[in-house]
mmCIF file of C-alpha atoms in Angstrom:
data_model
loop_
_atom_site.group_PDB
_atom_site.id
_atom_site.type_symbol
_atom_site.label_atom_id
_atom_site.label_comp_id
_atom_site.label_asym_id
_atom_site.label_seq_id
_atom_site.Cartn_x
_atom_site.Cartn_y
_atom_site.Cartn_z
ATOM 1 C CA UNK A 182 31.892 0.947 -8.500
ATOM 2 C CA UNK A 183 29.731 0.736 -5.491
ATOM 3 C CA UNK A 184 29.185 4.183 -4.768
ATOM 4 C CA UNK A 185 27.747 4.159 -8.712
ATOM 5 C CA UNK A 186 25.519 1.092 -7.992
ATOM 6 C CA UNK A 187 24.200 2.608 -5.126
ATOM 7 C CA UNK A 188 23.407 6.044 -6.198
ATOM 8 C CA UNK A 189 20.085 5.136 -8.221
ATOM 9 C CA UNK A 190 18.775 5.303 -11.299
ATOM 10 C CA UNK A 191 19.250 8.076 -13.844
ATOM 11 C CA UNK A 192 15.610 9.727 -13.843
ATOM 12 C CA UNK A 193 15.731 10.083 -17.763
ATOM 13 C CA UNK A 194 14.483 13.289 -18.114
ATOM 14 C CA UNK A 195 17.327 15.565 -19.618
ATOM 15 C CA UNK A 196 20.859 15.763 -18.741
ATOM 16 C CA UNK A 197 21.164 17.693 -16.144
ATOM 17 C CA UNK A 198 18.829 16.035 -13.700
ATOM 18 C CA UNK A 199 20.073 13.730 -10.996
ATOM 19 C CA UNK A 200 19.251 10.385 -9.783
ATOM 20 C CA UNK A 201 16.436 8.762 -8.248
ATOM 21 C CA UNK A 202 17.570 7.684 -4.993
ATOM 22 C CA UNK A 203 14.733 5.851 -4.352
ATOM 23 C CA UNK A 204 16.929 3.016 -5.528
ATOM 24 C CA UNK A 205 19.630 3.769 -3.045
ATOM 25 C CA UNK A 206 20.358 0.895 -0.704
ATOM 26 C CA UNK A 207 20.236 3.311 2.555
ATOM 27 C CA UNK A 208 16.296 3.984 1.445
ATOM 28 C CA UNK A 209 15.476 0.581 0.749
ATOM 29 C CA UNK A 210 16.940 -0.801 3.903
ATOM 30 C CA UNK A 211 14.938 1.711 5.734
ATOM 31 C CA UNK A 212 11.653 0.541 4.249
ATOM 32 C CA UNK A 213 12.301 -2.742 4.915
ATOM 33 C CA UNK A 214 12.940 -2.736 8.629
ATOM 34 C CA UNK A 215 9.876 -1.064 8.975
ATOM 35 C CA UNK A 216 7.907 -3.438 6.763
ATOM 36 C CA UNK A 217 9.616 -6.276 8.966
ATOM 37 C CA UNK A 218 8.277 -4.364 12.233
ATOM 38 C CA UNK A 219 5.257 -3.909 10.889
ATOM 39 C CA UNK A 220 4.509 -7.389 10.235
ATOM 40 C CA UNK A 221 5.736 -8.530 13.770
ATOM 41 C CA UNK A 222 3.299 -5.419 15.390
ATOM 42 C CA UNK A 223 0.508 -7.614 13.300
ATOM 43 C CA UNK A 224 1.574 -10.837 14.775
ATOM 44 C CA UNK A 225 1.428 -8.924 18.460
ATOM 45 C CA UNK A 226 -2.141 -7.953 18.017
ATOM 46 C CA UNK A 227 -3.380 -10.880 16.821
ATOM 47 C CA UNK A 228 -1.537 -12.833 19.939
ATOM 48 C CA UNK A 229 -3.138 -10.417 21.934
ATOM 49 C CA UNK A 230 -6.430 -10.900 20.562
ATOM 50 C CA UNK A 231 -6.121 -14.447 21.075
ATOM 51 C CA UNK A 232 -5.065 -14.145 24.929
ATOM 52 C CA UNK A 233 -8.069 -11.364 25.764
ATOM 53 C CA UNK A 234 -10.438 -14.269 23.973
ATOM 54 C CA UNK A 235 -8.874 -16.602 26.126
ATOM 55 C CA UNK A 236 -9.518 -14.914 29.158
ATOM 56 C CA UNK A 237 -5.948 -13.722 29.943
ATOM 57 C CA UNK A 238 -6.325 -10.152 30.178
ATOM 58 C CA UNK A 239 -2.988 -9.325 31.639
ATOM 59 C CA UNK A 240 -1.027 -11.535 28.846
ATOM 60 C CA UNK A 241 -3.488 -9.568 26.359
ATOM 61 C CA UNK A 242 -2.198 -5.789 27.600
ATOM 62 C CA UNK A 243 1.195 -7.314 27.949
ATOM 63 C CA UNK A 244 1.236 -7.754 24.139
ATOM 64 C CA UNK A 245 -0.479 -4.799 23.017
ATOM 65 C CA UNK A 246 1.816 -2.668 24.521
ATOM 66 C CA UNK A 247 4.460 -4.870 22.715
ATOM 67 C CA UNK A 248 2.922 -4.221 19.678
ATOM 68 C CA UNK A 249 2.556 -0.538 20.245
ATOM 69 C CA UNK A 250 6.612 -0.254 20.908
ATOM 70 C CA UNK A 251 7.172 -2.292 17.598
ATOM 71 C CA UNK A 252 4.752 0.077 16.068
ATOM 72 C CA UNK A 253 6.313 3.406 16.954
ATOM 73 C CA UNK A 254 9.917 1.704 15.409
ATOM 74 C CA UNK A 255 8.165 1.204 12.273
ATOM 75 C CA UNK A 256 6.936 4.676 11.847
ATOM 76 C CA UNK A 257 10.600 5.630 12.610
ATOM 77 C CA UNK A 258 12.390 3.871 10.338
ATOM 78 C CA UNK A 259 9.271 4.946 7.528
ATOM 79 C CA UNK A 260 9.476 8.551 8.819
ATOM 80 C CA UNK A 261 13.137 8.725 7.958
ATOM 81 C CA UNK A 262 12.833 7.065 4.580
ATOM 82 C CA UNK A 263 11.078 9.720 3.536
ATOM 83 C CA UNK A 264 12.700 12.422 4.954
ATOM 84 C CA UNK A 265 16.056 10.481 3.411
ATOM 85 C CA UNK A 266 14.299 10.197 -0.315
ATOM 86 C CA UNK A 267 12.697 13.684 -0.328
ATOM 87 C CA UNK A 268 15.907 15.209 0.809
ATOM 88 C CA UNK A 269 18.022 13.611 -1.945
ATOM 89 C CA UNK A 270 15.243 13.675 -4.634
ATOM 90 C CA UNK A 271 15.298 17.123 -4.348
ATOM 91 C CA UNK A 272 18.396 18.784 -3.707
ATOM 92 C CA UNK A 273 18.899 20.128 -7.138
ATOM 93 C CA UNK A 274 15.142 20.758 -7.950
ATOM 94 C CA UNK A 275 14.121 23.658 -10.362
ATOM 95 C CA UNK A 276 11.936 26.178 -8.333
ATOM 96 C CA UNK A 277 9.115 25.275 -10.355
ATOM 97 C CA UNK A 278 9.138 21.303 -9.563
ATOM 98 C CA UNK A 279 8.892 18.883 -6.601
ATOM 99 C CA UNK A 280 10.206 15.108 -7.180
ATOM 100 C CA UNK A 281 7.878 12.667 -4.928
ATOM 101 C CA UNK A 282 9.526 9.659 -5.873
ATOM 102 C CA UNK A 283 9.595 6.610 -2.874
ATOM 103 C CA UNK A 284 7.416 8.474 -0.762
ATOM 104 C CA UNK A 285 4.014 6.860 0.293
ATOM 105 C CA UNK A 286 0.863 8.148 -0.912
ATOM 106 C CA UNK A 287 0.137 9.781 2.184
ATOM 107 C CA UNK A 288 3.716 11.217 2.555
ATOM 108 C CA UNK A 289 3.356 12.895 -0.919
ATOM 109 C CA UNK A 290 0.252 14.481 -0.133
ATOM 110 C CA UNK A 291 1.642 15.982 2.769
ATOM 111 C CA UNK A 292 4.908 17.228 0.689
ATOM 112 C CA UNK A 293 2.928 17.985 -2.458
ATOM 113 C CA UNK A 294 0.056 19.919 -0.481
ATOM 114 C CA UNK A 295 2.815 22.436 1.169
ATOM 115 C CA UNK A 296 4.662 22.826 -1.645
ATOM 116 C CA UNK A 297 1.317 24.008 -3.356
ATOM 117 C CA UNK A 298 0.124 26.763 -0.218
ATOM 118 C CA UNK A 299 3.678 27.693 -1.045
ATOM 119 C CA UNK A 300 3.413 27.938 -4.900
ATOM 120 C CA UNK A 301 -0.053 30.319 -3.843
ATOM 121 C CA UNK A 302 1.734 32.396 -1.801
ATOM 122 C CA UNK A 303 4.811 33.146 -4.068
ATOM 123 C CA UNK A 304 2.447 33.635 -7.128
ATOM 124 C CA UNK A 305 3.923 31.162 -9.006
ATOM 125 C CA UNK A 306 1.780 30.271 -12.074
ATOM 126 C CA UNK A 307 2.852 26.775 -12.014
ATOM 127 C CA UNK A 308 4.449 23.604 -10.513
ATOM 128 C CA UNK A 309 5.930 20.819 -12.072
ATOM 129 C CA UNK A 310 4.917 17.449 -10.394
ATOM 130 C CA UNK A 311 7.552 14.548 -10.836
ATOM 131 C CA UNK A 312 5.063 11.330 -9.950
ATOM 132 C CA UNK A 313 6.823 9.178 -11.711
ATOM 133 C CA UNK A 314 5.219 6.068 -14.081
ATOM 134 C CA UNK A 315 4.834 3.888 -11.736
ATOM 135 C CA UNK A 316 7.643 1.280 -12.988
ATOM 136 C CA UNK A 317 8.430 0.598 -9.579
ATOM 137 C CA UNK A 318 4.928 0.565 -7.459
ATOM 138 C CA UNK A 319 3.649 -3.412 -7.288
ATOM 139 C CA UNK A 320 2.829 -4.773 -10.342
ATOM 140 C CA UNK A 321 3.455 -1.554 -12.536
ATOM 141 C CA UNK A 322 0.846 -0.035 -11.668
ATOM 142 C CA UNK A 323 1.194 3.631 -10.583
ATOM 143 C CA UNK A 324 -0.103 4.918 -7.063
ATOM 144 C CA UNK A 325 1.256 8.651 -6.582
ATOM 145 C CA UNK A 326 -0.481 9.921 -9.713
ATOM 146 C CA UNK A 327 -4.285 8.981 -9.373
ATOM 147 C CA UNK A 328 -3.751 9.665 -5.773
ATOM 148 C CA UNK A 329 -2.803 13.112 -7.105
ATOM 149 C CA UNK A 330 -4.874 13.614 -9.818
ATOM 150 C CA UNK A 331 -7.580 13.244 -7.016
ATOM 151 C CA UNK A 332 -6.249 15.633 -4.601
ATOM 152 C CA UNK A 333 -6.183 18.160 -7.590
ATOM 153 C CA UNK A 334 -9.398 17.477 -8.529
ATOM 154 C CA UNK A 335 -11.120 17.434 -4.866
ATOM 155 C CA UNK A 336 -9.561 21.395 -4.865
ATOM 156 C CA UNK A 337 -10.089 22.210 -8.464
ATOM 157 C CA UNK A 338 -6.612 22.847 -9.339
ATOM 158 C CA UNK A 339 -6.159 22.633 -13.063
ATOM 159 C CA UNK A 340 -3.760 19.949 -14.056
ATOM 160 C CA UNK A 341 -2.504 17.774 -16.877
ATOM 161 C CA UNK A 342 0.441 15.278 -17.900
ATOM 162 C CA UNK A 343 3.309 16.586 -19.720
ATOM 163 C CA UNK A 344 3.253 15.484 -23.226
ATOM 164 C CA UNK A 345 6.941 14.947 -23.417
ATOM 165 C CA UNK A 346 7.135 12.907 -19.949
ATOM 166 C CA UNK A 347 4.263 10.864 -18.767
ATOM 167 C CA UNK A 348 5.877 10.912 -15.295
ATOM 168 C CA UNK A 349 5.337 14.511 -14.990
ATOM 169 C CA UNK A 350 1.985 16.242 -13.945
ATOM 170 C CA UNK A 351 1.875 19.758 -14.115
ATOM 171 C CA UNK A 352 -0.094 21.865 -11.808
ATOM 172 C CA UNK A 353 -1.686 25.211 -13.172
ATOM 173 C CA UNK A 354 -1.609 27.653 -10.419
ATOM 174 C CA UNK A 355 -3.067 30.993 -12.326
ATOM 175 C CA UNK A 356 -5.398 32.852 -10.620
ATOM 176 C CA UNK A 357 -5.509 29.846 -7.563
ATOM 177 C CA UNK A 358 -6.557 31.795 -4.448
ATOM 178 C CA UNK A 359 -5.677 30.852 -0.989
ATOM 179 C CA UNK A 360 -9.017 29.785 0.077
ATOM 180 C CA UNK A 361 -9.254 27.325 -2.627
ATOM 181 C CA UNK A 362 -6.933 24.977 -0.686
ATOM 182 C CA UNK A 363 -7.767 23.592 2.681
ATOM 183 C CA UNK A 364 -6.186 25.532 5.919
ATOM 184 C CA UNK A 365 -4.042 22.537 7.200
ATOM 185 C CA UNK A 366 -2.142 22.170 3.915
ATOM 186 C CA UNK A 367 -0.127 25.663 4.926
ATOM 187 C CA UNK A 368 1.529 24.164 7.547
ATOM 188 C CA UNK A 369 5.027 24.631 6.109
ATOM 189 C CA UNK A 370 4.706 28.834 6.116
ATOM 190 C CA UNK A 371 3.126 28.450 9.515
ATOM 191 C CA UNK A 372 -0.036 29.137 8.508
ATOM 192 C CA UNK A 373 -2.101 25.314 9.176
ATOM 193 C CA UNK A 374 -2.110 23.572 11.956
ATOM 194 C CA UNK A 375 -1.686 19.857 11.068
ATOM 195 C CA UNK A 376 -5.092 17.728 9.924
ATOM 196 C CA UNK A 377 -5.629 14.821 12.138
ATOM 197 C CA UNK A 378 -1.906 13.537 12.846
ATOM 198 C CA UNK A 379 0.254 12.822 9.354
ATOM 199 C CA UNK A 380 -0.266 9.445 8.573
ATOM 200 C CA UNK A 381 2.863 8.607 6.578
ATOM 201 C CA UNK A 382 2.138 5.874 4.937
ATOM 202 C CA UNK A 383 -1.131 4.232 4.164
ATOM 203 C CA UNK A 384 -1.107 1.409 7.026
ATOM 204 C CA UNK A 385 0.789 3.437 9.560
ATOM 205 C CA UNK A 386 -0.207 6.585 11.575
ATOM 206 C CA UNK A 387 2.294 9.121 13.094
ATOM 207 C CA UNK A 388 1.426 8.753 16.506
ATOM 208 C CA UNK A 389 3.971 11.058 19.590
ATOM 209 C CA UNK A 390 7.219 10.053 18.917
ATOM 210 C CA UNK A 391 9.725 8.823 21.752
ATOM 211 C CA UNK A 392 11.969 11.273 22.856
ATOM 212 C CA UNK A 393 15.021 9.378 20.866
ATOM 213 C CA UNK A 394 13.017 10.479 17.227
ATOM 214 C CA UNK A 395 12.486 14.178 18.968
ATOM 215 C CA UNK A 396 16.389 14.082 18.723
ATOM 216 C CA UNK A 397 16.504 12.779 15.811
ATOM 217 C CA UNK A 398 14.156 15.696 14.290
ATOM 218 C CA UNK A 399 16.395 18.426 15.827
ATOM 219 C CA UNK A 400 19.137 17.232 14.362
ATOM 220 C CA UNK A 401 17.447 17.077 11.686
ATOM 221 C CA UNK A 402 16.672 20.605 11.308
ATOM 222 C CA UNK A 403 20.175 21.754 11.123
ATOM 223 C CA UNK A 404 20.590 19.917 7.668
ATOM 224 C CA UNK A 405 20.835 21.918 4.533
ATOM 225 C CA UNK A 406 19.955 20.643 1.439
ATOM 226 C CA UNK A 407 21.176 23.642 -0.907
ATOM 227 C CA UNK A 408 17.077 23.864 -1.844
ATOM 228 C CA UNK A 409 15.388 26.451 0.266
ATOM 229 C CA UNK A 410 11.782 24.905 -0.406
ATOM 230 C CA UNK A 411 12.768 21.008 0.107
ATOM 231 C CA UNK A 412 14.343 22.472 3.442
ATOM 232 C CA UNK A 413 11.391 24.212 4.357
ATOM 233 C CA UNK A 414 9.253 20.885 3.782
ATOM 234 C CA UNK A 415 10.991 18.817 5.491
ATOM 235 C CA UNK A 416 10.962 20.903 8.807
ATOM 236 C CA UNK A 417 7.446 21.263 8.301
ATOM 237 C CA UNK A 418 7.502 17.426 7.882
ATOM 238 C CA UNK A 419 9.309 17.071 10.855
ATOM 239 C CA UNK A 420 7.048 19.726 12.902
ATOM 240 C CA UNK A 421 3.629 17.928 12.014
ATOM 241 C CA UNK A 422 5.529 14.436 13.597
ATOM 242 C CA UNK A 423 5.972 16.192 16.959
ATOM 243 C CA UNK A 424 2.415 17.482 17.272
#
């Protein structure tokens, strides 16, 4: 009964699909040590504010360099929430689709823009977007879509909601050249080099990882997923972190 309770939701969309496991316990508990360490890093700062204003400079760095370590933990645990929920999300994935539920805004974009320089470069004519509706975000309203429909927009990619599933945006990739989309978003063919650092989330920023989540990463590179693209994300995923 367990293992059922904590395999997620049933997406809805036909029969064959699988679950959303951004409802799995393992994700959630991930998110929330980071939210946690995030909220302590806060609490660092400001104590270091407060001792610089004071005059104690060497209490001040003392803290910030607290607050740095706590930092870097939260972008760990964050960084392998996603990597857990894209993973699982999209295991059994069609060729044509990409499932970007629990991820961050920023941590979509990154997934969603690779997956499109891939779509270019394979000539597919279209991708199926799963963004979800947005019955989970805070207060029902949705974040991945508009955040979406934006990027779309900002690169003229033609692009519309499925009729039959409002959680579904569908990208129209006819005649999309390769220039159309920004250099940095090939990174996952080898193509981009990464834009700015990925910031996974939008409070945190991916700065050098410690050499324990470089080990972490390799290992990490050695899973199979059965899907060739979410594998090939995911490194690149991985990759852009270690820059």
């Amino acid at each position: 009964m367990q293992d059922c309770a904590d395999r997620g939701v049933h997406l809805g969309f036909d029969d064959t699909r699988d679950y959303n496991h951004a409802t799995d316990n393992q994700y959630k508990q991930l998110r929330a040590k980071a939210d946690e360490l995030y909220k302590k890093k806060n609490q660092l700062s400001q104590q270091s504010q407060h001792a610089y204003q004071a005059g104690d400079k060497l209490k001040a760095h003392d803290l910030s360099e607290q607050a740095k370590k706590i930092l870097s933990q939260a972008e760990n645990y964050n960084r392998q929430a996603a990597e857990y929920v894209f993973r699982e999300n999209n295991a059994d994935s069609a060729e044509d689709e990409i499932d970007l539920h629990g991820l961050y805004v920023k941590e979509a974009e990154f997934f969603l823009q690779n997956r499109i320089a891939a779509a270019i470069k394979t000539n597919q004519s279209h991708l199926r977007v799963i963004v979800g509706k947005g019955l989970h975000s805070a207060n029902g309203i949705a974040k991945l879509k508009p955040a979406i429909e934006q990027m779309c927009t900002e690169c003229n990619l033609s692009h519309r909601i499925d009729p039959k599933n409002t959680g579904v945006m569908v990208i129209d990739l006819t005649n999309t050249q390769n220039n159309q989309i920004p250099n940095h978003w090939d990174l996952a063919y080898g193509g981009g080099q990464p834009h700015q650092g990925y910031q996974g989330t939008s409070q945190l920023q991916y700065h050098q990882q410690s050499h324990q989540n470089q080990q972490h990463n390799q290992q990490f590179g050695n899973i199979k997923t059965g899907n060739k693209l979410a594998d090939m994300l995911l490194k690149a995923f991985c990759m852009c972190i270690n820059k």
